Structures are given as structure tokens and as C-alpha cells.
Amino acid sequence: SQTIHQWPATLVQPVGSPLSLECTVEGTSNPNLYWYRQAAGRGLQLLFYSVGIGQISSEVPQNLSASRPQDRQFILSSKKLLLSDSGFYLCAWTLPRGELFFGEGSRLTVL
Amino acid sequence: GDSVTQMEGPVTLSEEAFLTINCTYTATGYPSLFWYVQYPGEGLQLLLKATKADDKGSNKGFEATYRKETTSFHLEKGSVQVSDSAVYFCALSDRNTGGFKTIFGAGTRLFVKA
């Protein structure tokens, strides 16, 4: 069966510090992978998606970046965090009919 | 571009009440439509889906019908329970050259009182 894991689950970081959130998928190959952000009380904002290794599409210009070094690994990074980067980050992959399967989420608080 | 609009919350109901959460969409193609649910502190889970006009998605007592003529996908449940308290997201997914891209509504928080 397919599973998706992301970590860390919770992170508290000072402004200006770097960030690395990791997501891995098991039980499937060549998935479309996504990073979403959910700010407090808001809907989901698509940040990045990837259709293959090394292929990243950015939806929103910002100080975040994404990389896909392996088929089932998707990483969200930042060199210097801003207060506005706080939120709940969700990794997901797409099933054949377009439905998304989400990870457990990573809650980031930037102080 | 594609968009999803759903009713603002929070919605507060008593147990066993009837639930409707309205959702309308705009899309240039023929998207699939979804409802996702997010329980406190968790990621999102697919609740139900419909892939073409007049399809009815159903799961756990929830239902929604894909209405192309009114571009709507309203979520309904005949008798809510306290355990249904969560945030509900309406979404559409359209295939493009980069694969599927899913657009979400803002979410509607539901509180069910015992």
C-alpha cells in the first residue's frame, strides 16, 4: 500500500534561520508531488509541484524552494525564514484520478 | 483561472441536525470535484469525489452531487455527529500539461454540539 511521511512534525525556528522539511512516498513510482501551505484560519496554498526528479514548478514567488533529488523524495527549504513563513505545511501526491493523498503535516512556527 | 468558493464558517449545529456546506466552482475544462476533511491537528483526508457531471460522491453519510449546470458541489449529511467536527474543503482538480493541479476553497469549519 502507498504511504506518505513528512518530518519533522513540529518545528520552532528563529527568523533568519534555514529550513528543511522532508517528504517521502512509499508504494508507488514516479508520483506527482506537491507542497501546500495552510496559514492559520486560511485555505491551502499550492507552493510547489513536481512531475519528476529534478522537475520543480513554483506557484508562488517567495523565499522558499523545493527539490526532488530522488523519485519519491520531496524537500522544502529556505535559506532564511521570515515570520510570514509560519504555517502548516502539507506534502501530497496525486492518485490516478487526481485525488490528493496528504502527509501528516509539519507545523512551523517562526519567532 | 479555475477557482473554488465555499460558504464561510464557522457552522455550528446540534447533533443529529442536517448539514449543508455550499461550494461553487469556475473552471475552463472538465474538472474532478472533491471534498476533503481536516480533523484538528491532522493533515487532509479525502472525504468523497465526483469525476463527471451528475456523479454523486458519498462516504460516511456525506453526499455531494456534481452539478455542471449550476457549477456546484454542495456537501450534505442528514444527521451530523460530534465526531464530524472538523474543517471541510471543497476542491477541484484539472489535468494540465504538468499533471493534475488541485485548487482548494478556503475551508468551512464545522462545530457539532452534543
XYZ file of C-alpha atoms in Angstrom:
225
model
C 0.000 0.000 0.000
C 1.036 3.565 -0.568
C 2.139 5.754 2.304
C 3.491 9.254 2.637
C 5.569 10.579 5.506
C 6.821 14.025 6.278
C 9.010 15.360 9.055
C 9.605 16.989 11.343
C 6.027 17.181 12.644
C 6.686 20.355 14.616
C 9.381 22.964 14.241
C 10.094 26.249 16.017
C 12.728 28.348 14.296
C 14.072 31.904 14.727
C 13.741 34.457 11.953
C 16.648 34.218 9.537
C 17.393 30.552 10.221
C 17.330 27.887 7.488
C 14.566 25.348 6.938
C 14.375 21.827 5.612
C 11.165 19.797 5.530
C 11.297 16.342 4.031
C 8.620 14.191 2.469
C 8.903 10.617 1.242
C 6.410 8.396 -0.532
C 6.359 4.597 -0.480
C 4.497 2.075 -2.557
C 4.365 3.969 -5.829
C 6.741 5.147 -8.515
C 7.027 8.420 -10.407
C 4.311 10.193 -8.388
C 3.353 13.826 -8.872
C 4.350 15.505 -5.604
C 3.090 18.732 -4.051
C 3.875 21.119 -1.209
C 0.957 23.117 0.204
C 0.909 25.679 2.994
C -2.032 26.345 5.269
C -1.799 29.603 7.192
C -3.856 29.981 10.365
C -7.554 30.168 9.532
C -6.951 30.031 5.805
C -7.248 27.565 2.973
C -4.466 25.712 1.235
C -1.967 27.491 -0.955
C -0.060 25.442 -3.522
C 3.645 26.249 -3.224
C 5.431 23.755 -5.474
C 4.716 20.679 -7.520
C 6.944 18.159 -9.237
C 6.230 15.681 -12.011
C 9.651 14.002 -11.860
C 13.187 14.009 -10.475
C 14.687 17.469 -10.690
C 11.499 18.974 -12.131
C 10.029 21.658 -9.895
C 7.274 24.154 -10.669
C 6.786 27.120 -8.385
C 3.342 28.580 -7.918
C 4.121 31.474 -5.614
C 7.335 33.549 -5.657
C 8.807 33.666 -2.160
C 11.890 32.777 -0.174
C 11.091 29.055 -0.217
C 12.477 26.478 -2.630
C 11.839 22.830 -3.343
C 13.947 19.971 -4.620
C 13.325 16.424 -5.720
C 16.623 14.548 -5.514
C 15.006 11.101 -5.790
C 11.806 9.786 -7.339
C 9.942 9.539 -4.043
C 11.579 12.315 -2.052
C 10.455 15.942 -1.992
C 12.186 18.597 0.115
C 11.048 22.093 1.033
C 13.804 24.516 2.016
C 14.576 28.065 2.916
C 17.890 29.805 3.473
C 16.408 32.495 5.741
C 12.990 32.165 7.312
C 10.564 35.069 7.649
C 7.809 35.475 10.233
C 5.290 35.094 7.408
C 6.606 31.588 6.704
C 4.830 30.273 9.799
C 2.103 27.792 8.962
C 1.134 24.181 8.483
C 2.988 22.592 5.562
C 1.492 19.619 3.807
C 3.124 17.271 1.333
C 0.880 15.323 -1.017
C 0.927 13.085 -4.054
C -1.693 12.511 -6.718
C -3.608 9.319 -7.310
C -4.635 8.495 -10.916
C -7.994 10.287 -10.762
C -6.474 13.462 -9.391
C -7.300 12.981 -5.737
C -4.561 14.008 -3.346
C -3.132 11.855 -0.611
C -1.655 14.008 2.151
C 1.073 13.535 4.706
C 0.560 14.250 8.372
C 1.756 17.832 8.069
C 4.594 19.873 9.562
C 3.747 22.814 11.799
C 6.332 25.582 11.513
C 6.466 28.498 13.928
C 8.909 31.269 13.128
C 9.710 33.534 16.092
C -8.334 30.716 -13.996
C -10.008 27.952 -12.037
C -11.415 28.801 -8.608
C -13.495 27.349 -5.793
C -15.819 29.286 -3.499
C -17.339 27.750 -0.416
C -19.507 29.158 2.331
C -17.751 30.850 5.173
C -17.858 29.352 8.607
C -17.888 28.514 11.288
C -21.035 26.452 11.058
C -22.415 25.368 14.435
C -25.023 22.614 14.601
C -26.564 20.405 17.217
C -26.073 16.656 16.987
C -28.453 14.977 14.500
C -29.066 18.227 12.613
C -28.964 18.399 8.800
C -25.776 19.774 7.269
C -25.262 21.655 4.018
C -21.994 23.317 3.059
C -22.239 25.153 -0.237
C -19.495 25.003 -2.852
C -19.373 26.515 -6.323
C -16.576 26.464 -8.848
C -15.328 28.020 -12.054
C -13.250 26.000 -14.465
C -12.361 26.142 -18.124
C -12.182 22.386 -18.599
C -13.958 19.389 -17.078
C -12.518 19.039 -13.604
C -12.987 16.389 -10.986
C -14.509 17.646 -7.757
C -13.619 16.672 -4.214
C -14.420 17.240 -0.583
C -11.569 16.867 1.879
C -11.832 16.870 5.672
C -9.245 18.028 8.190
C -9.598 16.946 11.809
C -7.812 19.046 14.465
C -4.032 18.832 14.236
C -4.053 16.480 11.257
C -3.475 16.587 7.533
C -6.284 16.451 4.994
C -8.161 13.283 4.058
C -10.269 12.699 1.010
C -13.933 12.510 2.030
C -15.616 11.993 -1.334
C -15.215 12.732 -5.009
C -17.068 13.005 -8.315
C -15.337 12.894 -11.663
C -18.079 13.915 -14.099
C -21.368 15.762 -14.279
C -24.298 14.229 -12.345
C -21.973 11.886 -10.436
C -22.777 11.609 -6.738
C -19.917 11.064 -4.321
C -20.718 9.579 -0.919
C -18.845 8.432 2.159
C -19.578 8.153 5.894
C -23.096 9.511 5.400
C -21.889 12.570 3.484
C -23.020 13.181 -0.101
C -22.324 15.673 -2.871
C -23.570 15.791 -6.469
C -21.568 17.258 -9.359
C -23.946 19.837 -10.903
C -22.496 21.215 -14.112
C -25.491 23.440 -14.863
C -25.094 25.306 -11.569
C -21.316 24.686 -11.237
C -21.895 23.422 -7.709
C -20.828 20.557 -5.477
C -22.649 21.094 -2.180
C -21.832 18.803 0.737
C -24.746 17.331 2.715
C -25.297 14.998 5.641
C -28.656 14.072 7.059
C -27.633 13.726 10.709
C -24.317 15.079 11.980
C -22.400 13.732 14.943
C -19.984 15.398 17.342
C -17.196 13.433 15.658
C -17.930 15.274 12.379
C -16.496 18.470 13.869
C -13.678 19.408 11.502
C -12.753 21.738 8.657
C -14.180 20.802 5.259
C -12.514 21.822 1.996
C -14.094 21.776 -1.432
C -11.597 21.310 -4.260
C -11.327 20.820 -7.983
C -8.619 19.066 -9.894
C -7.907 19.634 -13.539
C -5.403 17.856 -15.678
C -2.871 20.084 -17.368
C 0.441 19.540 -19.077
C 2.140 19.227 -15.720
C -0.237 16.630 -14.353
C -3.109 17.313 -12.005
C -3.378 20.648 -10.248
C -5.807 20.963 -7.359
C -7.427 24.225 -6.310
C -8.965 24.432 -2.820
C -11.696 26.553 -1.333
C -10.968 28.466 1.865
C -12.458 25.746 4.074
C -15.528 25.700 6.315
C -15.161 24.883 9.981
C -17.996 22.773 11.421
C -18.738 22.547 15.144
C -21.250 19.942 16.255
C -22.615 20.263 19.810
C -23.849 17.314 21.824
